[in-house]
Structures are given as C-alpha cells and as structure tokens.
Amino acid sequence: MSLPRMQPKDGVAWITGASSGIGAAVALELARRGWTVAITARRLELLEAIAERAVGLPGRIVAHAGDVTDADAMRTVVDGIEHVHGPIALAFINAGMAPYSKDAPLDLGALDRAIEVNLLGVARSLFPVLERMKARQRGQIAVTASVAGYGGLPGGPAYGTSKAAAIHLCQALKLDCDPLGIRVQVVNNGFVDTEMTRRHNRYKMPLLMPAEEAARRVVDGFARGGFEIVFPRRMVWPLKLINLLPYPLYFALMQRFANRRRPGSPGADP
Ligand SMILES: NC(=O)c1ccc[n+]([C@@H]2O[C@H](COP(=O)([O-])OP(=O)(O)OC[C@H]3O[C@@H](n4cnc5c(N)ncnc54)[C@H](OP(=O)(O)O)[C@@H]3O)[C@@H](O)[C@H]2O)c1
C-alpha cells in the first residue's frame, strides 16, 4: 500500500506543544504553506498569541488548549478539532519537557516527569487521533523525539530514556500503521534555540539552530515522508555512528563529551 503524504486539502494539521519553540514555529510554517493548524499546549494565552501571528498567512491557526498527560483532555481536544474544523490529516505530536535533575546520578522524580510527558503524553495524544485515522485508513503522524534518544548520554538519564522510548514507540507504530494507510514519522533533531534549551542548558550548545530553521526542516520532512526527520546532519550522523561502536569505545567518547560539558549542566540534552 502506498502511504499518503498529507496536504492541506486532506484536512487540518494538529500540533501539541505549540505554545512556544519548535511547535509554535512549525504551526506558523504550516500556516504559511496553506494549512489550517490546530495548536495545543497548557498555556492558552500563548496559543492565542501564536494564532494571532498567523493572520494574513495563506492558512490559519486555531487554539485548543490541553495537557498531554490527561488522556480524557486529549480525546476532548481531538473530538473538538474534528467537530469544528474537519478531519485531522497531519498530527505533529511534539509536546515535551526536559526535567531538572537535582539528584545525581539518578533522580526518580525527574525520570517520572520525563516519562509522564515525553512518553505517556505522546501516547495519550496519539491514541484518539490514531483511532480516527484508523477508521479512515488514512493519515500522517510525526512525533518529536530527539538525538538524545539514540544512546545513553552523561548528565542525567531521565530525558534521554524518555526519548529513546518515544523512538521505539514510533518504530513499532510504523510497522503496525503502514498496513492501515497511516504514515508514521519521528523527528530526531539536535539543539534548537527554544524556551527549553534556554532554561536548562548553561553550556555552549554545538550547532544550535533557530526554531524557524528547525521548523522549515520539519515541514520539509513531512512533505518528503521518510520515517526519520533528522537535523543537523553534522550532529546526527556522528551520533548514529558512535552508537554502532563497541561499548568500551562508546563510553570513552561519551566520557570525553561529559568532561567538556561540565560544569553547570543540569542534563537537558537535545
Ligand atoms: N530544543 C531542542 O534543542 C530540542 C532538541 C531535541 C528535541 N526537542 C524536543 O522538541 C519538543 C519541543 O520542545 P522545544 O525545544 O520547542 O521546547 P519548548 O519551547 O519548551 O516547548 C515545549 C512545548 O511543550 C508544551 N508542553 C510541555 N508540557 C506539556 C503538557 N503537559 N501538556 C501540553 N503541552 C506541554 C509546552 O507548552 P505549555 O508549557 O504551554 O504546556 C511547549 O509548547 C520537545 O519534545 C523536546 O523534547 C527539543
């Protein structure tokens, strides 16, 4: 079965985690390319400000507030969007957080919070939209994970563990969704200049990218349709290769990275 790449004529786009950063920039980029975009996050006033910025663009943005950790709220949001604006053709499940880890090497609270938003929040957002796409045998879904999910990184395992699980979820879903006519993609990017990285990362982030540039690459990736949307390649491919190395080499390289990054990093990886 050939999988569809969704276009504005197929329905609306839905983005979670769109009150700031990558999600907000992707919403504006999709509106520039003619999409009606429903955006979700907890801070309604920020969502409304993003919607206001889309006035005059070929598409438009509408705000539907909700917390991705609340499964009932996500069902209500999806029902509301489809009732008012029509079928969700493209879902960008992007909401995420980087927890501050105060207890090294393992902060249970941080792990709990990261899994709650970055894994269970992803699944709770996906579930209602997947049900609807399954009934229609048509749709496109992309999830924001991170290059931090490729392999263990120093500086607190909470974020990376949650992102590794998100990548795994997407890989498994792709296999099961392909026969249903639903395209599944994962976005694994490096450092992007957003609220999250500004708040947490007190070290110089290599190849830091503006959110608008990241958004163009994400939206181009939706249009190309490949499973993994990755950037910047100069960061992604070395990390992929490092993860193929035997463990003694892998750990030696990661330890060098850790020594360069300390002091003062609380452990928010890209
Ligand atoms: N920036 C990077 O370098 C980088 C690199 C790789 C991957 N990522 C991933 O990219 C995604 C977007 O992050 P960002 O960098 O753009 O950071 P950001 O500006 O902090 O955006 C995070 C978004 O997620 C939303 N969010 C957080 N918790 C939520 C919840 N419980 N329910 C609903 N929405 C929630 C936030 O909105 P509210 O607070 O209004 O709810 C906000 O809109 C995340 O998944 C992040 O892990 C970022």
mmCIF file of C-alpha atoms and ligand atoms in Angstrom:
data_model
loop_
_atom_site.group_PDB
_atom_site.id
_atom_site.type_symbol
_atom_site.label_atom_id
_atom_site.label_comp_id
_atom_site.label_asym_id
_atom_site.label_seq_id
_atom_site.Cartn_x
_atom_site.Cartn_y
_atom_site.Cartn_z
ATOM 1 C CA MET A 1 0.000 0.000 0.000
ATOM 2 C CA SER A 2 1.382 3.406 -0.888
ATOM 3 C CA LEU A 3 1.266 5.708 2.106
ATOM 4 C CA PRO A 4 -0.183 9.183 1.746
ATOM 5 C CA ARG A 5 1.696 12.414 2.353
ATOM 6 C CA MET A 6 -0.959 14.732 3.621
ATOM 7 C CA GLN A 7 -1.735 18.097 2.102
ATOM 8 C CA PRO A 8 -3.981 20.965 3.197
ATOM 9 C CA LYS A 9 -6.834 19.678 1.015
ATOM 10 C CA ASP A 10 -6.873 16.427 3.059
ATOM 11 C CA GLY A 11 -7.837 18.061 6.356
ATOM 12 C CA VAL A 12 -6.294 20.029 9.208
ATOM 13 C CA ALA A 13 -2.968 19.723 11.000
ATOM 14 C CA TRP A 14 -2.794 19.284 14.782
ATOM 15 C CA ILE A 15 0.311 20.157 16.807
ATOM 16 C CA THR A 16 0.890 19.512 20.514
ATOM 17 C CA GLY A 17 3.439 21.621 22.378
ATOM 18 C CA ALA A 18 2.821 24.593 20.122
ATOM 19 C CA SER A 19 2.747 27.461 22.636
ATOM 20 C CA SER A 20 6.483 28.040 22.115
ATOM 21 C CA GLY A 21 9.642 26.755 20.451
ATOM 22 C CA ILE A 22 9.603 24.166 17.679
ATOM 23 C CA GLY A 23 5.843 23.524 17.844
ATOM 24 C CA ALA A 24 4.932 27.219 17.509
ATOM 25 C CA ALA A 25 7.390 27.678 14.635
ATOM 26 C CA VAL A 26 6.058 24.570 12.834
ATOM 27 C CA ALA A 27 2.491 25.863 13.242
ATOM 28 C CA LEU A 28 3.438 29.154 11.578
ATOM 29 C CA GLU A 29 5.383 27.367 8.830
ATOM 30 C CA LEU A 30 2.398 25.100 8.057
ATOM 31 C CA ALA A 31 0.072 28.122 8.001
ATOM 32 C CA ARG A 32 2.494 29.787 5.561
ATOM 33 C CA ARG A 33 2.092 26.676 3.359
ATOM 34 C CA GLY A 34 -1.701 26.904 3.430
ATOM 35 C CA TRP A 35 -2.686 24.584 6.297
ATOM 36 C CA THR A 36 -5.371 25.143 8.896
ATOM 37 C CA VAL A 37 -3.473 24.272 12.074
ATOM 38 C CA ALA A 38 -5.000 23.429 15.470
ATOM 39 C CA ILE A 39 -2.481 24.001 18.250
ATOM 40 C CA THR A 40 -2.448 22.548 21.751
ATOM 41 C CA ALA A 41 -0.500 23.202 24.949
ATOM 42 C CA ARG A 42 -1.405 24.222 28.513
ATOM 43 C CA ARG A 43 -0.837 27.997 28.176
ATOM 44 C CA LEU A 44 -3.883 29.218 26.249
ATOM 45 C CA GLU A 45 -2.762 32.861 26.170
ATOM 46 C CA LEU A 46 0.429 31.893 24.313
ATOM 47 C CA LEU A 47 -1.518 29.694 21.885
ATOM 48 C CA GLU A 48 -3.823 32.608 21.118
ATOM 49 C CA ALA A 49 -0.845 34.895 20.515
ATOM 50 C CA ILE A 50 0.606 32.365 18.014
ATOM 51 C CA ALA A 51 -2.798 32.164 16.278
ATOM 52 C CA GLU A 52 -2.820 35.971 16.039
ATOM 53 C CA ARG A 53 0.598 35.918 14.324
ATOM 54 C CA ALA A 54 -0.847 33.732 11.545
ATOM 55 C CA VAL A 55 -3.399 36.356 10.497
ATOM 56 C CA GLY A 56 -2.669 37.281 6.871
ATOM 57 C CA LEU A 57 -0.931 33.970 6.058
ATOM 58 C CA PRO A 58 -2.442 31.621 3.442
ATOM 59 C CA GLY A 59 -3.557 29.201 6.191
ATOM 60 C CA ARG A 60 -4.737 29.867 9.744
ATOM 61 C CA ILE A 61 -4.091 28.747 13.306
ATOM 62 C CA VAL A 62 -6.711 27.907 15.940
ATOM 63 C CA ALA A 63 -6.053 27.285 19.644
ATOM 64 C CA HIS A 64 -7.324 24.204 21.550
ATOM 65 C CA ALA A 65 -5.720 24.124 24.992
ATOM 66 C CA GLY A 66 -4.985 20.849 26.781
ATOM 67 C CA ASP A 67 -2.499 18.947 28.925
ATOM 68 C CA VAL A 68 -0.977 15.964 27.100
ATOM 69 C CA THR A 69 -0.681 13.967 30.326
ATOM 70 C CA ASP A 70 -4.503 13.904 30.588
ATOM 71 C CA ALA A 71 -5.904 11.205 28.266
ATOM 72 C CA ASP A 72 -9.517 12.463 28.587
ATOM 73 C CA ALA A 73 -8.434 16.011 27.769
ATOM 74 C CA MET A 74 -6.621 14.797 24.649
ATOM 75 C CA ARG A 75 -9.725 12.928 23.481
ATOM 76 C CA THR A 76 -11.819 16.067 24.061
ATOM 77 C CA VAL A 77 -9.311 18.203 22.130
ATOM 78 C CA VAL A 78 -9.235 15.794 19.157
ATOM 79 C CA ASP A 79 -13.056 15.479 19.145
ATOM 80 C CA GLY A 80 -13.380 19.274 19.314
ATOM 81 C CA ILE A 81 -10.936 19.901 16.467
ATOM 82 C CA GLU A 82 -12.585 17.358 14.171
ATOM 83 C CA HIS A 83 -16.077 18.575 15.043
ATOM 84 C CA VAL A 84 -15.279 22.212 14.247
ATOM 85 C CA HIS A 85 -12.522 22.075 11.602
ATOM 86 C CA GLY A 86 -12.787 18.631 9.974
ATOM 87 C CA PRO A 87 -10.552 15.550 9.946
ATOM 88 C CA ILE A 88 -7.017 15.731 11.314
ATOM 89 C CA ALA A 89 -4.879 14.727 8.331
ATOM 90 C CA LEU A 90 -1.491 15.519 9.891
ATOM 91 C CA ALA A 91 -0.690 15.193 13.602
ATOM 92 C CA PHE A 92 2.607 16.535 14.943
ATOM 93 C CA ILE A 93 2.956 15.145 18.481
ATOM 94 C CA ASN A 94 5.664 17.429 19.758
ATOM 95 C CA ALA A 95 4.971 18.470 23.393
ATOM 96 C CA GLY A 96 7.910 17.666 25.614
ATOM 97 C CA MET A 97 9.952 18.773 28.569
ATOM 98 C CA ALA A 98 13.463 18.428 29.973
ATOM 99 C CA PRO A 99 13.255 17.832 33.722
ATOM 100 C CA TYR A 100 15.741 19.445 36.050
ATOM 101 C CA SER A 101 17.670 16.584 37.703
ATOM 102 C CA LYS A 102 18.880 17.582 41.159
ATOM 103 C CA ASP A 103 19.939 14.132 42.394
ATOM 104 C CA ALA A 104 22.861 12.620 40.502
ATOM 105 C CA PRO A 105 23.239 10.101 39.029
ATOM 106 C CA LEU A 106 19.525 9.165 39.165
ATOM 107 C CA ASP A 107 16.673 11.498 40.086
ATOM 108 C CA LEU A 108 13.491 9.423 40.320
ATOM 109 C CA GLY A 109 11.212 12.465 40.229
ATOM 110 C CA ALA A 110 12.876 13.738 37.044
ATOM 111 C CA LEU A 111 12.524 10.324 35.386
ATOM 112 C CA ASP A 112 8.887 10.204 36.409
ATOM 113 C CA ARG A 113 8.150 13.656 34.947
ATOM 114 C CA ALA A 114 10.015 12.964 31.716
ATOM 115 C CA ILE A 115 8.201 9.664 31.119
ATOM 116 C CA GLU A 116 4.850 11.240 32.014
ATOM 117 C CA VAL A 117 5.151 13.964 29.341
ATOM 118 C CA ASN A 118 7.645 12.681 26.749
ATOM 119 C CA LEU A 119 6.367 9.098 26.543
ATOM 120 C CA LEU A 120 2.911 8.760 28.126
ATOM 121 C CA GLY A 121 1.935 12.262 26.981
ATOM 122 C CA VAL A 122 2.889 11.276 23.437
ATOM 123 C CA ALA A 123 0.849 8.055 23.673
ATOM 124 C CA ARG A 124 -2.168 9.821 25.225
ATOM 125 C CA SER A 125 -2.167 12.419 22.436
ATOM 126 C CA LEU A 126 -1.654 9.814 19.745
ATOM 127 C CA PHE A 127 -4.376 7.445 20.859
ATOM 128 C CA PRO A 128 -7.529 9.404 19.948
ATOM 129 C CA VAL A 129 -6.133 10.677 16.650
ATOM 130 C CA LEU A 130 -4.861 7.229 15.709
ATOM 131 C CA GLU A 131 -8.329 5.755 16.305
ATOM 132 C CA ARG A 132 -9.853 8.276 13.925
ATOM 133 C CA MET A 133 -7.147 7.821 11.279
ATOM 134 C CA LYS A 134 -7.521 4.052 11.583
ATOM 135 C CA ALA A 135 -11.256 4.331 10.854
ATOM 136 C CA ARG A 136 -10.454 6.485 7.802
ATOM 137 C CA GLN A 137 -7.466 4.278 6.745
ATOM 138 C CA ARG A 138 -5.572 7.494 6.102
ATOM 139 C CA GLY A 139 -3.363 9.984 7.918
ATOM 140 C CA GLN A 140 0.132 11.159 8.768
ATOM 141 C CA ILE A 141 1.650 11.317 12.243
ATOM 142 C CA ALA A 142 5.040 12.668 13.322
ATOM 143 C CA VAL A 143 6.425 12.530 16.861
ATOM 144 C CA THR A 144 9.235 14.719 18.187
ATOM 145 C CA ALA A 145 11.801 12.544 19.954
ATOM 146 C CA SER A 146 15.471 13.630 19.954
ATOM 147 C CA VAL A 147 19.002 12.569 19.087
ATOM 148 C CA ALA A 148 19.301 12.251 22.891
ATOM 149 C CA GLY A 149 17.305 9.032 22.495
ATOM 150 C CA TYR A 150 19.925 7.293 20.323
ATOM 151 C CA GLY A 151 22.042 6.093 23.234
ATOM 152 C CA GLY A 152 22.941 6.825 26.864
ATOM 153 C CA LEU A 153 24.411 10.301 27.363
ATOM 154 C CA PRO A 154 26.020 11.712 30.512
ATOM 155 C CA GLY A 155 24.208 14.224 32.706
ATOM 156 C CA GLY A 156 21.013 12.577 33.943
ATOM 157 C CA PRO A 157 19.266 9.713 32.193
ATOM 158 C CA ALA A 158 15.666 10.946 32.554
ATOM 159 C CA TYR A 159 15.297 12.930 29.331
ATOM 160 C CA GLY A 160 17.259 10.528 27.096
ATOM 161 C CA THR A 161 15.422 7.485 28.443
ATOM 162 C CA SER A 162 12.045 9.071 27.698
ATOM 163 C CA LYS A 163 13.177 9.992 24.173
ATOM 164 C CA ALA A 164 14.633 6.521 23.499
ATOM 165 C CA ALA A 165 11.244 5.086 24.434
ATOM 166 C CA ALA A 166 9.498 7.579 22.118
ATOM 167 C CA ILE A 167 11.717 6.484 19.203
ATOM 168 C CA HIS A 168 10.948 2.837 19.972
ATOM 169 C CA LEU A 169 7.215 3.619 20.100
ATOM 170 C CA CYS A 170 7.387 5.250 16.648
ATOM 171 C CA GLN A 171 9.360 2.364 15.131
ATOM 172 C CA ALA A 172 6.799 -0.151 16.397
ATOM 173 C CA LEU A 173 3.841 2.018 15.400
ATOM 174 C CA LYS A 174 5.209 2.463 11.894
ATOM 175 C CA LEU A 175 5.202 -1.295 11.378
ATOM 176 C CA ASP A 176 1.616 -1.572 12.561
ATOM 177 C CA CYS A 177 0.337 1.614 10.891
ATOM 178 C CA ASP A 178 1.796 1.084 7.405
ATOM 179 C CA PRO A 179 -0.831 -1.552 6.529
ATOM 180 C CA LEU A 180 -3.540 0.807 7.824
ATOM 181 C CA GLY A 181 -2.562 3.575 5.398
ATOM 182 C CA ILE A 182 -1.188 5.791 8.186
ATOM 183 C CA ARG A 183 2.290 7.264 7.713
ATOM 184 C CA VAL A 184 4.353 7.459 10.946
ATOM 185 C CA GLN A 185 7.476 9.609 11.261
ATOM 186 C CA VAL A 186 9.880 10.527 14.045
ATOM 187 C CA VAL A 187 11.753 13.825 14.374
ATOM 188 C CA ASN A 188 15.228 13.410 15.869
ATOM 189 C CA ASN A 189 16.915 16.771 15.992
ATOM 190 C CA GLY A 190 19.895 18.346 17.703
ATOM 191 C CA PHE A 191 19.934 21.599 19.672
ATOM 192 C CA VAL A 192 17.283 24.188 18.802
ATOM 193 C CA ASP A 193 17.075 27.618 20.413
ATOM 194 C CA THR A 194 13.831 27.401 22.441
ATOM 195 C CA GLU A 195 12.483 28.029 25.952
ATOM 196 C CA MET A 196 13.606 24.540 26.915
ATOM 197 C CA THR A 197 17.248 24.875 25.921
ATOM 198 C CA ARG A 198 17.478 28.485 27.155
ATOM 199 C CA ARG A 199 16.138 27.457 30.563
ATOM 200 C CA HIS A 200 18.246 24.341 31.072
ATOM 201 C CA ASN A 201 21.446 24.320 29.069
ATOM 202 C CA ARG A 202 24.109 26.535 30.547
ATOM 203 C CA TYR A 203 26.843 25.191 28.284
ATOM 204 C CA LYS A 204 27.623 26.184 24.707
ATOM 205 C CA MET A 205 25.337 24.049 22.569
ATOM 206 C CA PRO A 206 27.021 22.825 19.378
ATOM 207 C CA LEU A 207 25.240 23.607 16.083
ATOM 208 C CA LEU A 208 22.392 25.403 17.880
ATOM 209 C CA MET A 209 19.652 26.160 15.339
ATOM 210 C CA PRO A 210 16.944 28.860 15.373
ATOM 211 C CA ALA A 211 13.431 27.450 15.830
ATOM 212 C CA GLU A 212 12.285 28.872 12.466
ATOM 213 C CA GLU A 213 15.024 26.983 10.604
ATOM 214 C CA ALA A 214 14.186 23.790 12.535
ATOM 215 C CA ALA A 215 10.516 24.278 11.598
ATOM 216 C CA ARG A 216 11.307 24.542 7.884
ATOM 217 C CA ARG A 217 13.248 21.291 8.087
ATOM 218 C CA VAL A 218 10.457 19.535 9.978
ATOM 219 C CA VAL A 219 7.789 20.652 7.496
ATOM 220 C CA ASP A 220 10.006 19.709 4.522
ATOM 221 C CA GLY A 221 10.363 16.312 6.217
ATOM 222 C CA PHE A 222 6.561 15.939 6.417
ATOM 223 C CA ALA A 223 6.409 16.592 2.671
ATOM 224 C CA ARG A 224 9.255 14.159 1.862
ATOM 225 C CA GLY A 225 7.639 11.467 4.003
ATOM 226 C CA GLY A 226 10.708 9.463 5.164
ATOM 227 C CA PHE A 227 10.433 7.761 8.555
ATOM 228 C CA GLU A 228 13.123 9.773 10.316
ATOM 229 C CA ILE A 229 13.370 13.554 10.045
ATOM 230 C CA VAL A 230 16.889 14.430 11.258
ATOM 231 C CA PHE A 231 18.941 17.592 11.567
ATOM 232 C CA PRO A 232 21.540 18.934 11.716
ATOM 233 C CA ARG A 233 23.206 16.117 9.842
ATOM 234 C CA ARG A 234 26.644 17.131 11.139
ATOM 235 C CA MET A 235 25.464 16.194 14.637
ATOM 236 C CA VAL A 236 23.144 13.310 13.810
ATOM 237 C CA TRP A 237 25.425 11.110 11.736
ATOM 238 C CA PRO A 238 28.395 11.151 14.153
ATOM 239 C CA LEU A 239 25.971 10.246 16.969
ATOM 240 C CA LYS A 240 24.494 7.414 14.914
ATOM 241 C CA LEU A 241 27.994 6.098 14.175
ATOM 242 C CA ILE A 242 29.120 6.374 17.812
ATOM 243 C CA ASN A 243 26.162 4.212 18.749
ATOM 244 C CA LEU A 244 27.441 1.458 16.447
ATOM 245 C CA LEU A 245 30.807 1.287 18.264
ATOM 246 C CA PRO A 246 31.747 -1.428 20.773
ATOM 247 C CA TYR A 247 30.868 -0.281 24.312
ATOM 248 C CA PRO A 248 34.435 0.477 25.553
ATOM 249 C CA LEU A 249 34.870 2.956 22.681
ATOM 250 C CA TYR A 250 31.353 4.329 23.031
ATOM 251 C CA PHE A 251 31.809 5.034 26.759
ATOM 252 C CA ALA A 252 35.272 6.565 26.251
ATOM 253 C CA LEU A 253 33.893 9.014 23.681
ATOM 254 C CA MET A 254 30.841 9.870 25.771
ATOM 255 C CA GLN A 255 33.021 10.442 28.847
ATOM 256 C CA ARG A 256 35.115 12.936 26.839
ATOM 257 C CA PHE A 257 31.911 14.709 25.868
ATOM 258 C CA ALA A 258 30.837 14.765 29.540
ATOM 259 C CA ASN A 259 34.140 16.273 30.664
ATOM 260 C CA ARG A 260 33.827 19.051 28.064
ATOM 261 C CA ARG A 261 30.246 19.846 29.076
ATOM 262 C CA ARG A 262 30.693 20.097 32.860
ATOM 263 C CA PRO A 263 30.441 22.166 34.974
ATOM 264 C CA GLY A 264 26.945 23.525 35.427
ATOM 265 C CA SER A 265 24.923 21.331 33.126
ATOM 266 C CA PRO A 266 21.765 20.017 34.758
ATOM 267 C CA GLY A 267 21.328 17.492 31.973
ATOM 268 C CA ALA A 268 18.901 18.711 29.326
ATOM 269 C CA ASP A 269 20.150 17.055 26.195
ATOM 270 C CA PRO A 270 18.827 17.995 22.763
HETATM 271 N N1 LIG B 1 15.154 22.461 21.742
HETATM 272 C C1 LIG B 1 15.926 21.403 21.495
HETATM 273 O O1 LIG B 1 17.157 21.505 21.414
HETATM 274 C C2 LIG B 1 15.296 20.069 21.272
HETATM 275 C C3 LIG B 1 16.088 19.045 20.735
HETATM 276 C C4 LIG B 1 15.518 17.786 20.501
HETATM 277 C C5 LIG B 1 14.183 17.575 20.798
HETATM 278 N N2 LIG B 1 13.442 18.587 21.344
HETATM 279 C C6 LIG B 1 12.032 18.311 21.624
HETATM 280 O O2 LIG B 1 11.248 19.241 20.901
HETATM 281 C C7 LIG B 1 9.962 19.336 21.523
HETATM 282 C C8 LIG B 1 9.598 20.796 21.667
HETATM 283 O O3 LIG B 1 10.485 21.395 22.607
HETATM 284 P P1 LIG B 1 11.061 22.863 22.429
HETATM 285 O O4 LIG B 1 12.525 22.756 22.349
HETATM 286 O O5 LIG B 1 10.322 23.565 21.380
HETATM 287 O O6 LIG B 1 10.769 23.465 23.874
HETATM 288 P P2 LIG B 1 9.684 24.476 24.413
HETATM 289 O O7 LIG B 1 9.761 25.773 23.720
HETATM 290 O O8 LIG B 1 9.864 24.440 25.894
HETATM 291 O O9 LIG B 1 8.301 23.791 24.008
HETATM 292 C C9 LIG B 1 7.719 22.733 24.731
HETATM 293 C C10 LIG B 1 6.242 22.716 24.410
HETATM 294 O O10 LIG B 1 5.640 21.587 25.037
HETATM 295 C C11 LIG B 1 4.498 22.032 25.746
HETATM 296 N N3 LIG B 1 4.226 21.171 26.875
HETATM 297 C C12 LIG B 1 5.075 20.807 27.868
HETATM 298 N N4 LIG B 1 4.423 20.028 28.750
HETATM 299 C C13 LIG B 1 3.145 19.907 28.291
HETATM 300 C C14 LIG B 1 1.974 19.239 28.773
HETATM 301 N N5 LIG B 1 1.988 18.529 29.916
HETATM 302 N N6 LIG B 1 0.840 19.328 28.048
HETATM 303 C C15 LIG B 1 0.800 20.056 26.896
HETATM 304 N N7 LIG B 1 1.867 20.705 26.389
HETATM 305 C C16 LIG B 1 3.014 20.624 27.095
HETATM 306 C C17 LIG B 1 4.831 23.470 26.171
HETATM 307 O O11 LIG B 1 3.650 24.234 26.356
HETATM 308 P P3 LIG B 1 2.949 24.586 27.757
HETATM 309 O O12 LIG B 1 4.025 24.817 28.750
HETATM 310 O O13 LIG B 1 2.168 25.828 27.399
HETATM 311 O O14 LIG B 1 2.070 23.422 28.073
HETATM 312 C C18 LIG B 1 5.540 23.971 24.931
HETATM 313 O O15 LIG B 1 4.592 24.404 23.972
HETATM 314 C C19 LIG B 1 10.089 18.589 22.844
HETATM 315 O O16 LIG B 1 9.532 17.309 22.699
HETATM 316 C C20 LIG B 1 11.587 18.498 23.055
HETATM 317 O O17 LIG B 1 11.939 17.421 23.883
HETATM 318 C C21 LIG B 1 13.962 19.827 21.566
#
